[in-house]
Tab-separated table of C-alpha atoms and ligand atoms in Angstrom:
chain	number	residue	atom	x	y	z
R	26	MET	CA	-24.552	15.057	6.779
R	27	PRO	CA	-20.585	14.995	7.345
R	28	GLN	CA	-19.217	17.425	9.807
R	29	LEU	CA	-16.486	18.039	7.437
R	30	ARG	CA	-16.564	17.619	3.715
R	31	LEU	CA	-13.312	18.165	1.585
R	32	GLU	CA	-14.554	17.896	-2.255
R	33	ASN	CA	-11.852	17.645	-5.032
R	34	ILE	CA	-9.253	19.490	-2.928
R	35	ASN	CA	-6.092	20.508	-5.279
R	36	LYS	CA	-3.135	22.196	-3.887
R	37	TYR	CA	0.275	23.476	-6.091
R	38	TYR	CA	3.191	24.637	-4.799
R	39	GLY	CA	4.334	26.062	-7.871
R	40	LYS	CA	4.461	23.666	-10.372
R	41	MET	CA	4.409	20.761	-7.918
R	42	HIS	CA	0.783	19.204	-7.368
R	43	ALA	CA	1.185	18.159	-4.032
R	44	VAL	CA	-2.525	17.242	-3.224
R	45	ARG	CA	-4.503	15.495	-6.414
R	46	GLY	CA	-8.220	15.632	-6.238
R	47	VAL	CA	-8.728	14.691	-2.728
R	48	THR	CA	-12.310	13.918	-1.809
R	49	LEU	CA	-13.250	12.987	1.903
R	50	ASP	CA	-16.525	13.274	4.027
R	51	VAL	CA	-15.564	12.905	7.717
R	52	PRO	CA	-18.783	12.302	10.251
R	53	SER	CA	-18.792	14.416	13.669
R	54	GLY	CA	-16.821	12.365	16.153
R	55	GLU	CA	-14.609	10.320	13.645
R	56	PHE	CA	-11.298	9.675	14.389
R	57	VAL	CA	-9.386	9.945	10.788
R	58	VAL	CA	-5.883	9.293	10.450
R	59	LEU	CA	-4.062	10.270	7.274
R	60	VAL	CA	-1.215	8.196	6.691
R	61	GLY	CA	1.201	7.556	3.966
R	62	PRO	CA	5.241	7.921	3.262
R	63	SER	CA	6.929	11.212	3.416
R	64	GLY	CA	5.914	13.625	0.736
R	65	CYS	CA	2.480	12.314	0.004
R	66	GLY	CA	0.628	15.239	0.915
R	67	LYS	CA	-0.612	14.526	4.351
R	68	SER	CA	0.809	17.789	5.736
R	69	THR	CA	-0.400	19.897	3.211
R	70	LEU	CA	-3.603	18.317	3.146
R	71	LEU	CA	-3.937	18.771	7.102
R	72	ARG	CA	-2.759	22.453	7.055
R	73	SER	CA	-5.244	23.255	4.224
R	74	ILE	CA	-8.022	22.156	6.446
R	75	ALA	CA	-6.450	24.356	9.195
R	76	GLY	CA	-6.172	27.500	6.864
R	77	LEU	CA	-2.239	27.663	7.163
R	78	GLU	CA	-2.470	26.778	3.566
R	79	GLU	CA	-4.556	28.350	0.450
R	80	ILE	CA	-5.884	25.794	-1.465
R	81	SER	CA	-5.797	25.968	-5.209
R	82	ALA	CA	-9.099	24.430	-5.960
R	83	GLY	CA	-11.737	22.596	-4.479
R	84	ALA	CA	-14.337	22.882	-1.677
R	85	LEU	CA	-14.059	22.865	2.051
R	86	THR	CA	-16.955	22.787	4.194
R	87	LEU	CA	-17.385	22.315	8.072
R	88	GLY	CA	-20.642	21.518	9.230
R	89	GLU	CA	-23.033	24.512	7.039
R	90	ARG	CA	-19.993	26.633	6.490
R	91	SER	CA	-17.628	27.045	3.459
R	92	ILE	CA	-14.472	27.761	5.220
R	93	ALA	CA	-11.985	27.726	1.979
R	94	ASN	CA	-11.699	31.427	2.502
R	95	LEU	CA	-11.626	32.026	6.410
R	96	ALA	CA	-8.852	32.880	8.011
R	97	PRO	CA	-7.578	29.942	9.991
R	98	ARG	CA	-8.642	32.165	13.552
R	99	ASP	CA	-12.080	32.341	12.222
R	100	ARG	CA	-12.655	28.480	11.263
R	101	ASN	CA	-12.513	27.048	15.029
R	102	ILE	CA	-10.518	24.493	14.584
R	103	ALA	CA	-7.672	23.750	17.080
R	104	MET	CA	-4.409	22.236	15.992
R	105	VAL	CA	-1.481	20.577	17.773
R	106	PHE	CA	2.094	20.394	15.922
R	107	GLN	CA	4.995	18.150	16.028
R	108	SER	CA	7.058	20.804	17.244
R	109	TYR	CA	5.320	21.810	20.637
R	110	ALA	CA	5.666	25.522	20.160
R	111	LEU	CA	5.318	26.567	23.625
R	112	TYR	CA	5.730	29.855	25.015
R	113	PRO	CA	9.190	29.133	26.577
R	114	TYR	CA	9.082	32.311	29.347
R	115	LEU	CA	5.641	31.314	30.628
R	116	ASN	CA	4.749	28.473	32.937
R	117	VAL	CA	2.495	25.515	32.025
R	118	TYR	CA	-0.568	27.393	33.348
R	119	GLU	CA	0.009	30.242	31.068
R	120	ASN	CA	0.654	28.149	28.012
R	121	ILE	CA	-2.776	26.706	28.364
R	122	ALA	CA	-4.230	29.763	29.071
R	123	PHE	CA	-2.910	31.874	26.480
R	124	GLY	CA	-5.452	31.438	23.701
R	125	LEU	CA	-8.095	31.817	26.128
R	126	ARG	CA	-6.595	35.086	27.262
R	127	ALA	CA	-6.107	36.532	23.753
R	128	ARG	CA	-9.904	36.052	23.305
R	129	LYS	CA	-10.382	37.572	26.489
R	130	VAL	CA	-12.201	34.911	28.330
R	131	PRO	CA	-12.858	35.922	32.156
R	132	GLN	CA	-10.125	34.627	34.317
R	133	ALA	CA	-12.887	32.252	36.322
R	134	ASP	CA	-13.632	30.247	33.185
R	135	ILE	CA	-9.780	30.298	32.371
R	136	ASP	CA	-8.905	28.801	35.318
R	137	LYS	CA	-11.727	26.176	35.535
R	138	GLN	CA	-10.751	25.343	31.735
R	139	VAL	CA	-6.937	24.979	32.269
R	140	ARG	CA	-7.827	22.787	35.535
R	141	TRP	CA	-10.091	20.633	33.692
R	142	ALA	CA	-7.463	20.368	30.830
R	143	SER	CA	-4.503	19.604	33.135
R	144	ASP	CA	-6.234	17.323	35.466
R	145	LEU	CA	-7.257	15.136	32.126
R	146	LEU	CA	-3.835	15.096	30.509
R	147	HIS	CA	-2.374	14.731	34.301
R	148	ILE	CA	-0.083	17.823	33.850
R	149	ASP	CA	-1.748	19.330	37.084
R	150	GLU	CA	1.059	18.806	39.146
R	151	TYR	CA	3.406	20.872	36.539
R	152	LEU	CA	1.395	24.051	36.283
R	153	GLU	CA	3.971	26.192	37.812
R	154	ARG	CA	6.833	24.857	35.530
R	155	LEU	CA	8.717	26.540	32.547
R	156	PRO	CA	8.541	24.251	29.488
R	157	ARG	CA	12.216	23.761	29.767
R	158	GLU	CA	11.693	21.939	32.966
R	159	LEU	CA	9.368	19.340	31.281
R	160	SER	CA	10.496	16.114	29.737
R	161	GLY	CA	9.176	15.772	26.018
R	162	GLY	CA	6.147	13.856	26.681
R	163	GLN	CA	5.076	16.647	29.532
R	164	ARG	CA	5.651	19.050	26.876
R	165	GLN	CA	3.594	17.374	24.334
R	166	ARG	CA	0.637	17.153	26.746
R	167	VAL	CA	0.713	20.797	27.577
R	168	ALA	CA	0.417	21.390	23.648
R	169	ILE	CA	-2.572	19.251	23.539
R	170	GLY	CA	-3.812	20.726	26.880
R	171	ARG	CA	-3.768	24.270	24.875
R	172	ALA	CA	-5.550	22.783	21.982
R	173	ILE	CA	-8.486	21.047	23.899
R	174	VAL	CA	-9.007	24.298	26.233
R	175	ARG	CA	-10.633	25.735	22.930
R	176	ASP	CA	-14.123	24.321	22.463
R	177	ALA	CA	-13.239	23.993	18.866
R	178	ASP	CA	-15.390	21.760	16.573
R	179	LEU	CA	-12.241	20.011	14.795
R	180	PHE	CA	-8.794	18.757	16.188
R	181	LEU	CA	-5.934	18.617	14.261
R	182	PHE	CA	-2.599	16.742	15.015
R	183	ASP	CA	0.420	16.999	12.998
R	184	GLU	CA	2.736	14.151	13.889
R	185	PRO	CA	1.991	14.874	17.738
R	186	LEU	CA	4.104	12.002	18.908
R	187	SER	CA	7.268	11.575	16.308
R	188	ASN	CA	9.667	13.475	18.568
R	189	LEU	CA	8.922	11.444	21.709
R	190	ASP	CA	10.964	7.964	22.465
R	191	ALA	CA	9.283	4.712	21.745
R	192	LYS	CA	7.944	3.933	25.286
R	193	LEU	CA	6.651	7.335	25.680
R	194	ARG	CA	4.946	7.203	21.903
R	195	ASP	CA	3.138	3.879	23.064
R	196	GLY	CA	1.600	5.613	26.277
R	197	MET	CA	0.701	8.854	24.424
R	198	ARG	CA	-1.136	6.823	21.855
R	199	GLU	CA	-3.310	5.443	24.007
R	200	GLU	CA	-4.082	8.374	26.101
R	201	ILE	CA	-4.683	10.232	22.830
R	202	LYS	CA	-7.557	7.485	22.284
R	203	ARG	CA	-8.884	7.960	25.805
R	204	LEU	CA	-8.940	11.582	25.144
R	205	HIS	CA	-10.756	11.440	21.940
R	206	ALA	CA	-13.456	9.269	23.671
R	207	ARG	CA	-13.633	11.942	26.240
R	208	LEU	CA	-14.048	14.612	24.228
R	209	GLY	CA	-16.441	13.127	21.626
R	210	LYS	CA	-15.057	15.583	18.946
R	211	THR	CA	-13.657	15.113	15.442
R	212	PHE	CA	-9.689	14.297	15.262
R	213	ILE	CA	-7.623	14.151	12.088
R	214	TYR	CA	-4.196	13.107	12.772
R	215	VAL	CA	-1.160	12.860	10.455
R	216	THR	CA	1.363	10.392	10.680
R	217	HIS	CA	3.901	8.495	8.552
R	218	ASP	CA	3.645	5.631	11.282
R	219	GLN	CA	1.530	2.597	10.160
R	220	ILE	CA	1.372	1.475	13.579
R	221	GLU	CA	-0.109	4.641	14.812
R	222	ALA	CA	-2.561	4.683	11.964
R	223	MET	CA	-3.790	1.346	12.745
R	224	THR	CA	-4.120	1.530	16.602
R	225	LEU	CA	-5.871	5.310	16.420
R	226	ALA	CA	-7.928	5.341	13.581
R	227	ASP	CA	-11.732	4.719	13.502
R	228	ARG	CA	-10.932	5.415	9.831
R	229	ILE	CA	-7.477	5.398	7.960
R	230	VAL	CA	-6.739	7.569	4.941
R	231	LEU	CA	-3.820	5.853	2.970
R	232	LEU	CA	-2.188	8.713	0.686
R	233	ARG	CA	0.068	8.410	-2.126
R	234	ASP	CA	1.317	11.169	-4.276
R	235	GLY	CA	-1.286	13.396	-3.380
R	236	GLN	CA	-4.071	11.064	-3.832
R	237	ILE	CA	-6.243	8.581	-1.616
R	238	GLU	CA	-5.270	5.066	-2.411
R	239	GLN	CA	-7.655	3.317	0.023
R	240	SER	CA	-10.027	4.945	2.999
R	241	GLY	CA	-11.669	2.526	5.372
R	242	ALA	CA	-11.695	0.794	8.606
R	243	PRO	CA	-8.001	-0.442	9.969
R	244	LEU	CA	-8.714	-4.040	9.671
R	245	ASP	CA	-10.462	-3.954	6.692
R	246	LEU	CA	-7.504	-1.788	4.739
R	247	PHE	CA	-5.097	-4.622	6.442
R	248	GLU	CA	-6.992	-7.518	5.430
R	249	GLN	CA	-8.268	-6.421	2.072
R	250	PRO	CA	-5.957	-4.006	0.401
R	251	VAL	CA	-6.897	-3.058	-2.942
R	252	ASN	CA	-3.340	-2.796	-4.464
R	253	THR	CA	0.263	-4.188	-3.273
R	254	PHE	CA	0.855	-0.214	-2.192
R	255	VAL	CA	-1.489	-0.695	0.625
R	256	GLY	CA	-0.693	-4.171	1.549
R	257	GLY	CA	2.734	-3.481	1.838
R	258	PHE	CA	2.121	-0.263	3.598
R	259	LEU	CA	0.158	-1.612	6.582
R	260	GLY	CA	1.901	-4.323	8.606
R	261	ALA	CA	4.977	-5.083	10.526
R	262	PRO	CA	6.788	-7.283	9.188
R	263	PRO	CA	5.461	-6.216	5.885
R	264	MET	CA	3.040	-8.153	3.803
R	265	ASN	CA	5.026	-10.596	1.749
R	266	PHE	CA	5.098	-10.528	-1.991
R	267	VAL	CA	5.321	-13.894	-3.867
R	268	PRO	CA	5.333	-14.321	-7.800
R	269	VAL	CA	3.200	-17.325	-8.153
R	270	THR	CA	1.035	-19.329	-10.813
R	271	VAL	CA	-2.368	-20.805	-10.650
R	272	GLU	CA	-2.337	-23.945	-12.618
R	273	GLY	CA	-4.669	-26.826	-13.647
R	274	GLY	CA	-7.935	-25.009	-13.877
R	275	GLY	CA	-7.433	-23.423	-10.299
R	276	ALA	CA	-6.150	-26.736	-8.977
R	277	THR	CA	-2.588	-25.978	-7.687
R	278	LEU	CA	-0.698	-22.649	-6.643
R	279	LYS	CA	3.127	-22.926	-8.076
R	280	LEU	CA	5.611	-21.232	-5.858
R	281	PRO	CA	8.672	-19.845	-7.302
R	282	ASP	CA	11.147	-22.845	-6.265
R	283	GLY	CA	8.428	-25.254	-7.943
R	284	GLN	CA	6.842	-26.467	-5.012
R	285	THR	CA	3.234	-26.800	-5.176
R	286	ILE	CA	-0.110	-26.231	-2.827
R	287	ALA	CA	-3.596	-27.896	-3.629
R	288	LEU	CA	-6.300	-25.762	-4.020
R	289	THR	CA	-9.576	-25.926	-2.713
R	290	SER	CA	-13.027	-23.989	-3.881
R	291	ASP	CA	-12.705	-22.753	-0.120
R	292	ASP	CA	-9.490	-21.030	-0.980
R	293	ASP	CA	-11.114	-18.599	-3.102
R	294	ALA	CA	-7.890	-17.999	-5.284
R	295	PRO	CA	-8.271	-16.701	-8.649
R	296	GLY	CA	-8.370	-18.399	-12.120
R	297	ASP	CA	-4.984	-19.903	-13.905
R	298	GLY	CA	-2.305	-17.263	-14.425
R	299	SER	CA	0.528	-15.426	-12.990
R	300	TYR	CA	0.034	-13.443	-9.671
R	301	ARG	CA	2.053	-11.638	-6.867
R	302	TRP	CA	0.968	-13.486	-3.981
R	303	GLY	CA	0.443	-11.302	-0.828
R	304	VAL	CA	1.007	-13.269	2.153
R	305	ARG	CA	1.360	-11.660	5.847
R	306	PRO	CA	3.796	-13.284	7.956
R	307	GLU	CA	0.512	-14.523	10.515
R	308	HIS	CA	-0.993	-16.458	7.451
R	309	LEU	CA	1.962	-18.661	7.461
R	310	LYS	CA	2.075	-21.431	10.315
R	311	GLN	CA	4.111	-24.468	11.347
R	312	ALA	CA	2.068	-27.281	10.185
R	313	ASN	CA	0.863	-29.456	12.332
R	314	GLY	CA	-0.668	-32.262	10.330
R	315	ALA	CA	-0.642	-31.545	6.272
R	316	ALA	CA	2.203	-29.153	5.341
R	317	SER	CA	1.107	-26.708	2.564
R	318	PHE	CA	4.947	-26.516	1.612
R	319	ASN	CA	8.487	-27.069	3.265
R	320	ALA	CA	10.861	-24.006	3.993
R	321	THR	CA	14.275	-23.423	5.274
R	322	ILE	CA	14.453	-20.869	7.931
R	323	GLU	CA	17.407	-18.972	6.912
R	324	VAL	CA	16.980	-16.353	9.639
R	325	VAL	CA	15.429	-16.696	13.449
R	326	GLN	CA	14.325	-13.606	15.192
R	327	PRO	CA	12.426	-14.238	18.254
R	328	THR	CA	10.331	-11.260	19.768
R	329	GLY	CA	9.352	-12.923	23.175
R	330	SER	CA	5.916	-13.765	21.996
R	331	ARG	CA	6.794	-14.789	18.594
R	332	THR	CA	9.231	-15.786	16.492
R	333	TYR	CA	9.878	-14.324	12.884
R	334	GLY	CA	11.521	-16.747	10.285
R	335	SER	CA	13.004	-15.963	7.057
R	336	PHE	CA	13.171	-18.072	4.414
R	337	SER	CA	13.669	-18.180	0.318
R	338	LEU	CA	11.152	-19.269	-2.255
R	339	GLY	CA	13.305	-18.758	-5.324
R	340	ASP	CA	14.051	-15.124	-5.365
R	341	ALA	CA	11.477	-14.131	-2.876
R	342	ASN	CA	12.374	-13.437	0.857
R	343	VAL	CA	9.719	-14.428	2.859
R	344	VAL	CA	8.948	-14.028	6.734
R	345	ALA	CA	6.428	-16.463	8.446
R	346	GLU	CA	5.200	-15.620	12.262
R	347	LEU	CA	5.921	-18.499	14.124
R	348	ASP	CA	5.397	-19.902	17.790
R	349	ALA	CA	8.115	-18.453	20.215
R	350	ARG	CA	10.010	-21.872	19.975
R	351	ALA	CA	9.180	-23.118	16.518
R	352	VAL	CA	12.433	-23.144	15.835
R	353	ASP	CA	15.707	-22.377	17.405
R	354	VAL	CA	18.600	-21.994	15.026
R	355	ALA	CA	18.849	-21.136	11.144
R	356	GLY	CA	19.046	-24.070	9.045
R	357	ARG	CA	16.032	-26.086	10.070
R	358	SER	CA	13.722	-27.168	7.629
R	359	LEU	CA	10.126	-26.482	8.784
R	360	PRO	CA	6.660	-27.969	7.345
R	361	LEU	CA	4.452	-24.523	6.961
R	362	SER	CA	0.631	-24.302	6.426
R	363	VAL	CA	-0.564	-21.632	4.577
R	364	ALA	CA	-4.197	-19.765	4.911
R	365	VAL	CA	-4.667	-19.369	1.433
R	366	LYS	CA	-8.266	-17.660	2.077
R	367	ARG	CA	-6.608	-15.024	3.991
R	368	THR	CA	-4.108	-14.146	1.458
R	369	VAL	CA	-4.017	-11.686	-1.386
R	370	PHE	CA	-3.813	-12.109	-5.131
R	371	PHE	CA	-2.381	-9.354	-6.874
R	372	ASP	CA	-2.563	-8.649	-10.700
R	373	GLU	CA	1.261	-8.998	-11.520
R	374	GLN	CA	1.165	-5.912	-13.889
R	375	THR	CA	-0.815	-3.488	-12.439
R	376	GLY	CA	-0.635	-4.484	-8.799
R	377	ASN	CA	-4.353	-4.013	-7.947
R	378	ALA	CA	-5.819	-7.097	-5.977
R	379	VAL	CA	-7.777	-9.511	-8.180
G	13	ADP	P1	4.035	14.627	3.945
G	13	ADP	O1	3.323	15.301	4.882
G	13	ADP	O2	2.946	13.254	3.513
G	13	ADP	O3	5.211	14.098	4.285
G	13	ADP	P2	4.108	17.023	2.475
G	13	ADP	O4	2.330	17.718	2.500
G	13	ADP	O5	4.431	17.818	3.352
G	13	ADP	O6	3.740	15.604	2.949
G	13	ADP	O7	4.210	17.389	1.086
G	13	ADP	C1	3.877	17.080	0.142
G	13	ADP	C2	4.899	17.646	-1.223
G	13	ADP	O8	4.523	18.818	-1.155
G	13	ADP	C3	6.230	17.322	-1.022
G	13	ADP	O9	6.826	16.833	-2.414
G	13	ADP	C4	6.698	18.489	-0.774
G	13	ADP	O10	8.168	18.705	-0.924
G	13	ADP	C5	5.801	19.503	-1.104
G	13	ADP	N1	5.930	20.886	-0.621
G	13	ADP	C6	5.384	20.772	0.811
G	13	ADP	N2	5.248	22.399	1.215
G	13	ADP	C7	6.137	22.711	0.091
G	13	ADP	C8	6.573	24.628	-0.100
G	13	ADP	N3	6.163	25.356	1.174
G	13	ADP	N4	6.819	24.551	-1.291
G	13	ADP	C9	7.003	23.604	-1.905
G	13	ADP	N5	6.727	22.567	-1.908
G	13	ADP	C10	6.160	21.938	-0.783
């Protein structure tokens, strides 16, 4: 029995159909990340679970209870927002304690809870400070602290890291993952950032236009995207899409610039026809032996550990993830090999994986 069940959830804002028939089971303790481009309905879905939005149709159950008609405070759900929404005139201690005081929890228990949370989040030194005397990252921790002192059934996070600078975000990501492991509670986390989704989630739910495109373990979505949207959304630099044809009864793959790659049965290529070929930068390597094809590298982008080399295949711009020193200046011709078995062939018309 899943802890949280969303059954055919729909949400309209007037004529705008923001969430379209979303069905999702979340087992107890899972870390689910709702991800997708801006406007895909992820915040609406999260706010519907919290009770901050009324759903237009569908069923929402938490444990044994139907919660769709309960007020937010009766759902036993804790939520952390992107805007920390701290009380500016209360110090850190009182900000964390606020919800407990409102529920008339005895002072001794409040104190225990605040100290436990501030210790866990490394803000125990700042309990006397006001929010304005804290950095963005510290404020976000206070907001998380305020959520976790409640013994909630479910923790919801709405883009909690998007106001932080890149370095702090990386650090907080790791901390949120540790926090999830320590609490052992169900987390539902909204982000538009695919790296955040990949790194945090037990399960990614990728949304587009109010519908689930694909849901599953991060690496399953990454390696086996059901369509070009999913393939293109996850991964940076993104998956390359190259128009190709398979010819000769599955014997050759013809690239848009006329070069051909010999296929074997190990490659798992589809039958003869035209496809959009999904090749991740890491599927391409500098050949050291027989090359699959040759590329003239037009742009060289070293990152330190790897170097991204861009080249053209017909009209398609393709990025290969190469060894750091594989190519030093633009204009070099490089023999490349491709792990065809790891690539994904998409239907030219529908964009669905074949
Ligand atoms: P996301 O969180 O994925 O960026 P949202 O859930 O905020 O997307 O919004 C989904 C869609 O619903 C968007 O097209 C948005 O413009 C629309 N929407 C969100 N909130 C409202 C509202 N209060 N009134 C009307 N339309 C809204």
